[in-house]
Coordinates of C-alpha atoms in Angstrom, one line a residue:
X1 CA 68.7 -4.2 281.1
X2 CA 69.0 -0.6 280.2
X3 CA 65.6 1.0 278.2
X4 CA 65.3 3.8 275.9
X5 CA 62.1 5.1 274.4
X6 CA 61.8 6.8 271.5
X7 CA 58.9 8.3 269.2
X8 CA 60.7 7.1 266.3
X9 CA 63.4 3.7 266.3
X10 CA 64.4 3.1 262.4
X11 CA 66.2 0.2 262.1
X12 CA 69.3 0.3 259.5
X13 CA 71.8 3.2 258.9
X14 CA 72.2 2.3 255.4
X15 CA 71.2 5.1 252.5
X16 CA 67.7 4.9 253.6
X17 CA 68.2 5.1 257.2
X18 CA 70.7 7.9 256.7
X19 CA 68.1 9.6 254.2
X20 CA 64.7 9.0 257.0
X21 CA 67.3 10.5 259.8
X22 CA 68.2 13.8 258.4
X23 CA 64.5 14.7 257.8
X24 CA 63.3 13.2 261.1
X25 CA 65.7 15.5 262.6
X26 CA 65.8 18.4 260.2
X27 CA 61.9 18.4 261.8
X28 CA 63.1 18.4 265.3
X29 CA 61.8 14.6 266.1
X30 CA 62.4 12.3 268.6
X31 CA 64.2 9.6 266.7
X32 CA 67.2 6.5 267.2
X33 CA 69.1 4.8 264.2
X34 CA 70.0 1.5 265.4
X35 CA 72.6 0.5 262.9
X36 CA 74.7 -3.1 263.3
X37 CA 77.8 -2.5 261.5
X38 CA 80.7 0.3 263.0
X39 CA 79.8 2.5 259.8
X40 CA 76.8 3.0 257.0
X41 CA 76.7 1.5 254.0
X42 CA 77.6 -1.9 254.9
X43 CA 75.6 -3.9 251.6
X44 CA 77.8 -1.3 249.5
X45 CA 81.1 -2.9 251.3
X46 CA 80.3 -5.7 249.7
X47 CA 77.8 -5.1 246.8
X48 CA 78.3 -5.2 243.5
X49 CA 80.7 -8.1 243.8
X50 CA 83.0 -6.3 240.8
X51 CA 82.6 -2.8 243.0
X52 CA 81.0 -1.2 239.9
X53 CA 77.8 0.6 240.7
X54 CA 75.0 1.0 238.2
X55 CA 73.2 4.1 239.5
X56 CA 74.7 7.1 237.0
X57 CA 76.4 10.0 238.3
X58 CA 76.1 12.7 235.4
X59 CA 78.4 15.5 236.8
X60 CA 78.3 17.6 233.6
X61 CA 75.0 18.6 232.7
X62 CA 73.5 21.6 230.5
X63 CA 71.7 23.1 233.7
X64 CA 73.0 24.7 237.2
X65 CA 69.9 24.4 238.7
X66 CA 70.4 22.0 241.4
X67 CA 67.4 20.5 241.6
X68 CA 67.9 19.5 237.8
X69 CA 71.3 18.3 238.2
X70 CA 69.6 15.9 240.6
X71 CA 67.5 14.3 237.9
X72 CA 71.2 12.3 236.2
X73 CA 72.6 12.2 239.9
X74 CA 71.5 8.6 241.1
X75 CA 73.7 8.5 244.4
X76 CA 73.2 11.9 246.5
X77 CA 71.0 11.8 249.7
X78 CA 68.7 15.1 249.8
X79 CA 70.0 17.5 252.4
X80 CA 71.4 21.3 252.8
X81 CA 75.1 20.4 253.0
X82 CA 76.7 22.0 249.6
X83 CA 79.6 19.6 250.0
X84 CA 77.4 16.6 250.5
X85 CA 77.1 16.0 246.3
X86 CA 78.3 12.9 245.1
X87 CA 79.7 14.4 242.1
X88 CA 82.0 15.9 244.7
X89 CA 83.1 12.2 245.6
X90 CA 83.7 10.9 242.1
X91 CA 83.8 11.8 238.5
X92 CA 83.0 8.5 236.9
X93 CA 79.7 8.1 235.1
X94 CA 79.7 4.5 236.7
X95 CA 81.5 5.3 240.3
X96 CA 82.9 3.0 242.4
X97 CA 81.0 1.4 245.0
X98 CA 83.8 2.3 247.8
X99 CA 83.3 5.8 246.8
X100 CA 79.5 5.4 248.2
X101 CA 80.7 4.0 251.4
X102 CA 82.6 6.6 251.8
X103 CA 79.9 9.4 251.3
X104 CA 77.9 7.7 253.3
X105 CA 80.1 8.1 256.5
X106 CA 80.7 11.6 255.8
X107 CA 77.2 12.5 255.2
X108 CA 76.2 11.2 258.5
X109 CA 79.2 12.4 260.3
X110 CA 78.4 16.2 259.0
X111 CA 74.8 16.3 259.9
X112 CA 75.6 14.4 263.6
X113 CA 72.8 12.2 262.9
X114 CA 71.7 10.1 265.9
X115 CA 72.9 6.8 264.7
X116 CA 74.3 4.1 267.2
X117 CA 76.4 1.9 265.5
X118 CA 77.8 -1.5 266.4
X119 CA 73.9 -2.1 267.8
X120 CA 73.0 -5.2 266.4
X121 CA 68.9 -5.9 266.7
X122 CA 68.3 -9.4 268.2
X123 CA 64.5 -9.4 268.2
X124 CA 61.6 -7.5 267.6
X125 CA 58.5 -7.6 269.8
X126 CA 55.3 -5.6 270.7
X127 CA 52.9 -4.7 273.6
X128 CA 50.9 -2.2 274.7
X129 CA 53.4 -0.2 275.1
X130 CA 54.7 0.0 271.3
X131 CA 57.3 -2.1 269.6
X132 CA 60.0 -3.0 271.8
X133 CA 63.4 -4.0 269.5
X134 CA 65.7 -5.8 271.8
X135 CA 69.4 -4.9 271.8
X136 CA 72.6 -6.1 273.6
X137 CA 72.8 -2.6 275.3
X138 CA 69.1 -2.6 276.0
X139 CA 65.6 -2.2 274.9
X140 CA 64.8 0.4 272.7
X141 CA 60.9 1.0 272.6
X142 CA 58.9 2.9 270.5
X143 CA 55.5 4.1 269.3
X144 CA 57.0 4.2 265.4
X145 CA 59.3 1.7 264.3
X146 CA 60.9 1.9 260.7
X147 CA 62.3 -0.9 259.5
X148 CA 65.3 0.0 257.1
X149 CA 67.4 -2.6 257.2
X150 CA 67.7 -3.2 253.5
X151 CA 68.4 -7.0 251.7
X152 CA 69.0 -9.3 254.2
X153 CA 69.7 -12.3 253.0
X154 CA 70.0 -14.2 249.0
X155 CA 67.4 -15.3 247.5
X156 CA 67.3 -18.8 246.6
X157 CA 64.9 -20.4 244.1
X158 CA 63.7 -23.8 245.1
X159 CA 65.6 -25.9 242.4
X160 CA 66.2 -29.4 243.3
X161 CA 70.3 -29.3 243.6
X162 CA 70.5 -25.4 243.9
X163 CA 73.0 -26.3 247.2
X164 CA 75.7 -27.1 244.7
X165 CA 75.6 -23.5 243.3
X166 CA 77.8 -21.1 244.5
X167 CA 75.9 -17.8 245.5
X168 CA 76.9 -14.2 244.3
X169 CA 77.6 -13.1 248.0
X170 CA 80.2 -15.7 247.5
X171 CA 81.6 -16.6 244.0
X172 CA 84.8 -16.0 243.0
X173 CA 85.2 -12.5 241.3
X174 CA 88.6 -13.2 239.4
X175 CA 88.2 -13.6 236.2
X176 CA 90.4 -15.9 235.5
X177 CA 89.4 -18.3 237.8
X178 CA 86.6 -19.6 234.9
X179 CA 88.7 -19.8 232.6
X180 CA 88.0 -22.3 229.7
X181 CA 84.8 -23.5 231.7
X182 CA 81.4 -23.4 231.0
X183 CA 79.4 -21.7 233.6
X184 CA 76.1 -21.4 234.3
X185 CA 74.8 -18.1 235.2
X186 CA 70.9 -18.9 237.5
X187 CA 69.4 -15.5 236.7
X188 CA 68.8 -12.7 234.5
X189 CA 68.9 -9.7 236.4
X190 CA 72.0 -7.2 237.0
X191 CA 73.8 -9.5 239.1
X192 CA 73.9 -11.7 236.9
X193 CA 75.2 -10.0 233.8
X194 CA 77.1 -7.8 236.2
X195 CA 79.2 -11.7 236.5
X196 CA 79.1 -12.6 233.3
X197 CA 80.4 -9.4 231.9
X198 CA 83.3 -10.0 233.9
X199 CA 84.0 -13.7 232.7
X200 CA 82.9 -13.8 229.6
X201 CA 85.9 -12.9 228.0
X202 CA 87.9 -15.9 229.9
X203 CA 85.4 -18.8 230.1
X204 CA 85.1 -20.7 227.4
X205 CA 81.0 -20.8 227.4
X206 CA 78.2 -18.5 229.6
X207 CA 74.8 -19.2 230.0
X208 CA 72.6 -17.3 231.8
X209 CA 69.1 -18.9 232.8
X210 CA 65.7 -17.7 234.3
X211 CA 62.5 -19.2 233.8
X212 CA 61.3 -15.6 232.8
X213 CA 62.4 -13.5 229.5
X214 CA 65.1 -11.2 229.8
X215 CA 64.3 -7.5 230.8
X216 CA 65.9 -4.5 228.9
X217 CA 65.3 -1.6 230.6
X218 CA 65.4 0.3 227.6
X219 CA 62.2 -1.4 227.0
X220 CA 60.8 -1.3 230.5
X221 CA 62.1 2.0 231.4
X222 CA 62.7 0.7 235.0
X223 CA 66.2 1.3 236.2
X224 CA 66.6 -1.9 237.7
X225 CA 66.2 -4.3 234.9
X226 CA 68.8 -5.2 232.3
X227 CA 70.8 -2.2 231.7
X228 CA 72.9 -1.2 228.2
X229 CA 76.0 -1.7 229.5
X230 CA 75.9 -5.6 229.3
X231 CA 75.0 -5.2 225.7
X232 CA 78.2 -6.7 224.8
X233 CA 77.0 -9.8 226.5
X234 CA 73.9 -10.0 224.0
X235 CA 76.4 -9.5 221.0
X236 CA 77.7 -12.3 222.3
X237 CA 74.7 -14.5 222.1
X238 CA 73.5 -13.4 218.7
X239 CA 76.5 -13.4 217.4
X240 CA 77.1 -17.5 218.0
X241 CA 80.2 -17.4 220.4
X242 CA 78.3 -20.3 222.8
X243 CA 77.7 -17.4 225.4
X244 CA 73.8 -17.9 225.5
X245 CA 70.7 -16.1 227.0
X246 CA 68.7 -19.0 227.9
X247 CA 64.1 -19.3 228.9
X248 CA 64.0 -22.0 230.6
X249 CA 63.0 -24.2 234.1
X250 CA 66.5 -25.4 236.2
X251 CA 64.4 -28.8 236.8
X252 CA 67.9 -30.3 238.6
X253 CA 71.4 -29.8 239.7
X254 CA 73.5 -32.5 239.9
X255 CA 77.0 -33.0 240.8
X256 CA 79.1 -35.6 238.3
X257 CA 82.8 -36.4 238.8
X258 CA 84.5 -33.1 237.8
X259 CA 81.1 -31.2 236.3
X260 CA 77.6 -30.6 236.9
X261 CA 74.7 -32.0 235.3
X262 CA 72.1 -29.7 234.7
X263 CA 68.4 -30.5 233.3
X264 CA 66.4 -27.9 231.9
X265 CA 62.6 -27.6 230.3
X266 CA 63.0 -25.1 227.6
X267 CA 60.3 -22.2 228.1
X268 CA 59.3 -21.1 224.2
X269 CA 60.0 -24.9 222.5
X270 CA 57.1 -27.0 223.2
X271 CA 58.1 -28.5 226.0
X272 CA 61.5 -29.3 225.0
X273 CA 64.2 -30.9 227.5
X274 CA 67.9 -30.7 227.6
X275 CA 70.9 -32.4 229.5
X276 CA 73.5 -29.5 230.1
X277 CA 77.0 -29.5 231.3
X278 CA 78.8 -27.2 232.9
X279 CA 82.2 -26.8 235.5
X280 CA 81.0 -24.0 237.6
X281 CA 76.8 -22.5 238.4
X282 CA 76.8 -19.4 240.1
X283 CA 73.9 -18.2 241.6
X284 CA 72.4 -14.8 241.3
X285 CA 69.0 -14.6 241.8
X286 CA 68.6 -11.4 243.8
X287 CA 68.0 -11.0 247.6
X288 CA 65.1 -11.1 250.3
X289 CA 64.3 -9.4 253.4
X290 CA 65.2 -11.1 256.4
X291 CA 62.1 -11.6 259.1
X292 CA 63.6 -13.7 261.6
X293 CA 63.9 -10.8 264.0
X294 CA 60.5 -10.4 264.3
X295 CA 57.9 -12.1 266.8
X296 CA 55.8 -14.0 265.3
X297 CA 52.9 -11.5 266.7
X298 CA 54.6 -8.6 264.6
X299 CA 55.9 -10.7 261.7
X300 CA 54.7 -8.5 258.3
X301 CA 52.9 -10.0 255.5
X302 CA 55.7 -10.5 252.5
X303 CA 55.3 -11.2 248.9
X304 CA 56.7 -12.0 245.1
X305 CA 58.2 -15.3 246.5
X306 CA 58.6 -13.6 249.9
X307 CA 61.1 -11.2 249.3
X308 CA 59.7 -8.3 250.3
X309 CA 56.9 -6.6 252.7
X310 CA 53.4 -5.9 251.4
X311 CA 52.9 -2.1 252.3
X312 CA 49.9 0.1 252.4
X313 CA 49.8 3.2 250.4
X314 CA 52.0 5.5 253.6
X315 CA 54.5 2.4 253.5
X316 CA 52.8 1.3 256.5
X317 CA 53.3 -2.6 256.9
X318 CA 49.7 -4.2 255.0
X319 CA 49.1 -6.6 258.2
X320 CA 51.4 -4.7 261.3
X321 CA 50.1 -1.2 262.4
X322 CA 52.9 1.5 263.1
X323 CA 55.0 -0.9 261.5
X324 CA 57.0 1.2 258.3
X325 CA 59.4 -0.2 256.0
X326 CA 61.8 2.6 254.1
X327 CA 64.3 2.2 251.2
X328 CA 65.0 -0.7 248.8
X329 CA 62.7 -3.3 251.1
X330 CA 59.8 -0.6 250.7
X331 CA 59.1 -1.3 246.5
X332 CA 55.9 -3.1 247.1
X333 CA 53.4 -0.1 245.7
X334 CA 55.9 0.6 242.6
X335 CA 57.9 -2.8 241.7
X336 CA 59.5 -3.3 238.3
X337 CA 58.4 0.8 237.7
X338 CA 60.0 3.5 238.7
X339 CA 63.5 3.9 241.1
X340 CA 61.9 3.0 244.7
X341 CA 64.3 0.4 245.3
X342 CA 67.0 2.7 244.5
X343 CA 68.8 6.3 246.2
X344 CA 67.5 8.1 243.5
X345 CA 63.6 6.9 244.1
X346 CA 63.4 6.4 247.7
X347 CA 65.4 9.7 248.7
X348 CA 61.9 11.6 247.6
X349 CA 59.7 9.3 249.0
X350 CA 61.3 9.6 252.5
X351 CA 60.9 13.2 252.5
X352 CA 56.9 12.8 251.9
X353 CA 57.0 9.8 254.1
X354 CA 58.9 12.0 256.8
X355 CA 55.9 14.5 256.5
X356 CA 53.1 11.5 256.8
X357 CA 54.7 10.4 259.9
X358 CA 55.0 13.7 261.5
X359 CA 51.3 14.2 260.8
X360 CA 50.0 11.0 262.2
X361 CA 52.5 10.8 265.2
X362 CA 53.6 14.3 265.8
X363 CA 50.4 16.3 265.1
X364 CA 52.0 18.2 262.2
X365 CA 49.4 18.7 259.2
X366 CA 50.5 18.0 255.7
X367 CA 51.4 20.9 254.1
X368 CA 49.9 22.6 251.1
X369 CA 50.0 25.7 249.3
X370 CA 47.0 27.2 247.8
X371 CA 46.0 27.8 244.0
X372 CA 43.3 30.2 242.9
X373 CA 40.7 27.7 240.8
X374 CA 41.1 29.6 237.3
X375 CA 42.4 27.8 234.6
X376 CA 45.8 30.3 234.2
X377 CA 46.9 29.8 237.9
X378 CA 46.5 25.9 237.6
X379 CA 48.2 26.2 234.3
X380 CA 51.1 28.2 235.4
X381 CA 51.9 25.6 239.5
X382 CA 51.3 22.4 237.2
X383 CA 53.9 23.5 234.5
X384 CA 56.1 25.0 236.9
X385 CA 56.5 21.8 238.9
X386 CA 56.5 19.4 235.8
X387 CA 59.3 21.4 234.3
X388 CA 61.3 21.9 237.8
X389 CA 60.9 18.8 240.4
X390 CA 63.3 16.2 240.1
X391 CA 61.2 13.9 242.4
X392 CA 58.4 13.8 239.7
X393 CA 61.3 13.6 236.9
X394 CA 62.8 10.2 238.8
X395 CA 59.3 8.7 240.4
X396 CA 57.3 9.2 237.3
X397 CA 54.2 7.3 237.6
X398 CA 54.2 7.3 241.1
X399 CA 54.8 10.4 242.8
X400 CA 52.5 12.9 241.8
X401 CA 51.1 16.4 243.0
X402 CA 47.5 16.9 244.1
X403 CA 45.1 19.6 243.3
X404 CA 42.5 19.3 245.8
X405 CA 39.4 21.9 245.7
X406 CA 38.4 23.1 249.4
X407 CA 34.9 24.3 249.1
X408 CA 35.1 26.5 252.0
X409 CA 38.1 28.5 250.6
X410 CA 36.4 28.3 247.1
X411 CA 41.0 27.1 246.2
X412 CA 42.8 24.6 245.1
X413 CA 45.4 22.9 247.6
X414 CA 48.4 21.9 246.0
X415 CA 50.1 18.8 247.9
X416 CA 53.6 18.3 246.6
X417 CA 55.1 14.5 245.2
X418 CA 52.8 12.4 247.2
X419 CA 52.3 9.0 245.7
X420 CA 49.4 8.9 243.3
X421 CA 47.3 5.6 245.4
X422 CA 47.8 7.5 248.6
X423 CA 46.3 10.7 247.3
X424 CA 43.7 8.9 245.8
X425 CA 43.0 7.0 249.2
X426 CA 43.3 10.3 251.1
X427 CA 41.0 12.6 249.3
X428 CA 38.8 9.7 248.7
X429 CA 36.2 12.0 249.7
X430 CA 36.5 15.3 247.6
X431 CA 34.6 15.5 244.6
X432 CA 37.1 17.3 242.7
X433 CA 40.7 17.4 242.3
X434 CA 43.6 16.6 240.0
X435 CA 46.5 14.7 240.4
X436 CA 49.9 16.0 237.8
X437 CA 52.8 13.3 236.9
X438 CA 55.3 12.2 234.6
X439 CA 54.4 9.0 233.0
X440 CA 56.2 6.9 229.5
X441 CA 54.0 5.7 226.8
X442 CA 53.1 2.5 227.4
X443 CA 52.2 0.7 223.9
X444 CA 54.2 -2.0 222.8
X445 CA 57.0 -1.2 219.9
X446 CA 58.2 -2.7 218.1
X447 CA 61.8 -1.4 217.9
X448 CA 62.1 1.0 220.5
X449 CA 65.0 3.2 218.8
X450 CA 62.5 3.8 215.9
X451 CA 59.3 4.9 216.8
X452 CA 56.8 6.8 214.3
X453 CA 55.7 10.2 216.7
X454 CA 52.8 12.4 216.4
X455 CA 53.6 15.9 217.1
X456 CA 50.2 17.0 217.1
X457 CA 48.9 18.6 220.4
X458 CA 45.6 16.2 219.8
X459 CA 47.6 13.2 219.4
X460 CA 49.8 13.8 223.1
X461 CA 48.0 10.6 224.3
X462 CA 50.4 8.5 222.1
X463 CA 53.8 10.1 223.2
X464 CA 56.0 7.2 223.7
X465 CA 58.7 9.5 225.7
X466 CA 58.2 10.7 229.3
X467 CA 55.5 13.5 229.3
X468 CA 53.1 15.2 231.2
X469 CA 49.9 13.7 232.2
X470 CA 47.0 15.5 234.6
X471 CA 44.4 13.2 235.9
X472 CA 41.2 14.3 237.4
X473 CA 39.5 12.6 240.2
X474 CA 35.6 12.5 241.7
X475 CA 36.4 10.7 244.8
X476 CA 38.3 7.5 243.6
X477 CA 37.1 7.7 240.4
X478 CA 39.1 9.0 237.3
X479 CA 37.3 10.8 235.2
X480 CA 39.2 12.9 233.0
X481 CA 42.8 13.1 231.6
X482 CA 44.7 15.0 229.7
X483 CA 48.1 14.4 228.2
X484 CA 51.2 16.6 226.9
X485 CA 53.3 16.0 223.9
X486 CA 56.5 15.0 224.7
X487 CA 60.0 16.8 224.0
X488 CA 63.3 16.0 223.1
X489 CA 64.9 18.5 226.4
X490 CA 62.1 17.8 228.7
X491 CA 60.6 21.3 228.3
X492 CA 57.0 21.1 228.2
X493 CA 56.6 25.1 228.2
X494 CA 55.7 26.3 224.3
X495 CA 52.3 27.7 224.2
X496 CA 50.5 25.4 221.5
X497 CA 52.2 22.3 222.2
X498 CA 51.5 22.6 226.0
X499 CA 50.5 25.7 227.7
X500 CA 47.4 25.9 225.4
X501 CA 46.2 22.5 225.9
X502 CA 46.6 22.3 229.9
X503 CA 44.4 25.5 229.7
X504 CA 42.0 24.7 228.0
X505 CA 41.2 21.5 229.7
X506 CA 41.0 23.3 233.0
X507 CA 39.2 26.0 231.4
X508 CA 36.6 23.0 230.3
X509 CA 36.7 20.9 233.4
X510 CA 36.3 23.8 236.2
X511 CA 33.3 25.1 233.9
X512 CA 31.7 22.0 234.9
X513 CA 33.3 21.6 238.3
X514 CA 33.4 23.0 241.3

């Protein structure tokens, strides 16, 4: 059997694997995509079941900046190709998940990324010699292996009966084949309003059920939780029509004559039980990684219900050394937060990942630029990349630039949208530096659409919005912080509200530092 060796073998030529490619090569690295299906993009063939994608694609914007327009542009891979923008493939605020396929193709076709396709992976084993991912044309080894493979399989909750559900990778997706039934929804994430949005005006009751309360992201502020588009679905409920957003525990499914018997534990009622009935219970409860390729001597620690790998702050496997995981697998440091499952997240966390990996395997220090340590020139790099990057815009809370003193130089090094526990893991050791992000007020409101602000440069702290936040470090300590008001346009640039402020708490911290 034929064998290849490669610094590099990323398994998956989906978004991600696409995405890890064009930097890996972009840099000049050895590298193979080993990709299963004849073309990328083969979960988007299929997923969303009603072909509507929920990632926005803003095409008219008040900027021209590119880098801004990037910020309401949820489906574009980063690369250097003018023609590869989405907004270029479609118009629609909501695009069509064909439309994404089709991208896909083109953006690796253009770049001539080395992707093998129709190279399924049968098993994945390691020696001495690296990991060595078995093929039907051959062995591909290598020193580096990025796994990128995306959702493998469904996930399904152990509920005694859950066989008779039908699964959203299989459901019908006609509308009118529910109608005048009562279906029950198992879930109460995307998918599963994604389905009941679609047959809720033909069936004549919808319940959706999870044990756990619903998630708006409007509340969360995390992309991938309930979005406002299913609103109409909550009309619904609180509006009495029988559609219902149910907290409770499946306890059984049971199969009777022409219907299903369904017995629930109601969450929030004291214990409460219920005998339910319904015609049709979809299931859509999400997916989970697949491990089964692996040998049980490289198999990666997984977690939340084993759907996903456990990952050290580089999205390095927690238990497997050289062992990577990229894309919508590769959440584990920022789940239910920011957009790391998503294009829009995980394209800026390849291209720092791209750099980590050239600098471990290749040789290839990190790059930084350097920042004089006076109060102005911190002021003016910190601003200047809050107000421009669209990777700290769309990772907020988790990508982050570092300010790292070098005693030697007497300088600040400025490290660009590294994630906030790896810098703090890395520079462990340095006694002073800051780290600069984007983070949302965190208190609990009330009524999120009517929130009392305080537009007082000493009151910044309690901006509920997105807005500035600098964070210094002593090693892994944190030991000061400062925050910036928040603003309507995202502009944190006027003099008292924050200029001013930033100053003057560098101007107080380096008196005192280094």
């Amino acid at each position: 059997m034929a064998e290849h060796r490669h610094q590099y073998v990323i398994v998956g030529g989906g978004p991600a694997g696409l995405q890890l490619s064009y930097y890996l090569q972009r840099a000049g690295a050895d590298y193979v995509t080993l990709e299963r299906e004849s073309e990328p993009g083969g979960f988007f063939a299929q997923y969303p079941r009603h072909r509507r994608l929920i990632s926005l694609n803003k095409v008219h914007t008040t900027s021209t900046d590119p880098e801004i327009k990037l910020r309401w542009d949820w489906n574009s891979l980063l690369n250097d190709a003018p023609e590869l923008s989405f907004p270029k493939y479609s118009t629609e605020y909501f695009p069509h998940a064909d439309d994404l396929v089709r991208y896909l193709a083109d953006f690796q076709r253009i770049h001539a990324l080395n992707v093998r396709y129709r190279t399924a992976v049968e098993r994945i084993g390691r020696d001495e010699d690296g990991f060595a991912v078995h093929t039907a044309d051959g062995v591909w080894r290598a020193r580096c292996l990025v796994v990128a493979t995306g959702w493998g399989r469904p996930y399904v909750p152990p509920i005694r009966g859950i066989e008779h559900a039908i699964g959203y990778e299989d459901m019908e997706v006609e509308p009118k084949a529910y109608a005048g039934q009562r279906v029950l929804i198992i879930g109460k994430g995307n998918s599963a309003f994604e389905t009941a949005a679609a047959i809720f005006g033909h069936a004549a009751m919808v319940h959706l059920a999870s044990r756990q309360p619903l998630r708006l992201a409007w509340n969360t502020k995390h992309p991938g939780d309930v979005r406002g588009q299913y609103g109409a679905i909550l009309d619904s409920y609180q509006f009495k029509t029988l559609h219902s957003v149910l907290d409770c525990t499946i306890d059984e499914i049971r199969p009777v004559n022409d219907h299903f018997e369904v017995d629930i534990t109601y969450t929030h009622a004291d214990g409460e039980r219920a005998l339910l009935e319904y015609e049709s219970v979809l299931r859509c409860t999400g997916f989970r990684m697949d491990t089964s390729l692996f040998e049980p001597h490289c198999q990666p620690e997984m977690i939340r219900d084993d759907r996903m790998p456990g990952l050290r702050p580089d999205w390095q496997s927690s238990n497997v050394d050289d062992l990577y995981f990229a894309g919508t697998i590769a959440q584990a440091r920022d789940v239910k937060h920011a957009s790391s499952p998503f294009i829009d997240g995980f394209r800026y966390n390849l291209r720092t990942f791209t750099q980590l990996l050239r600098e471990r395997y290749d040789g290839v220090p990190l790059a930084y630029d350097e920042v004089p340590a006076e109060p102005d020139a911190l002021t003016t790099v910190t601003l200047d990349r809050l107000n421009w990057s669209s990777a700290l815009w769309t990772q907020f809370e988790y990508l982050c630039d570092a300010f790292v003193f070098d005693p030697v130089t007497g300088r600040f090094r400025h490290y660009r949208d590294l994630p906030e526990d790896y810098a703090v893991s890395r520079f462990a050791g340095s006694s002073h530096y800051y780290t600069a992000a984007l983070r949302w007020g965190r208190d609990d409101y009330a009524d999120v659409f009517a929130i009392e602000r305080h537009p007082q440069p000493g009151r910044a702290r309690e901006s509920a919005f997105i807005h500035p936040v600098i964070r210094r470090y002593r090693g892994a300590d944190l030991v000061a912080e400062q925050h910036l008001l928040e603003d309507l346009l995202a502009e944190w640039r006027r003099p008292d509200r924050h200029v001013e402020p930033l100053r003057e708490f560098f101007l107080k911290d380096l008196s005192t530092g280094p």
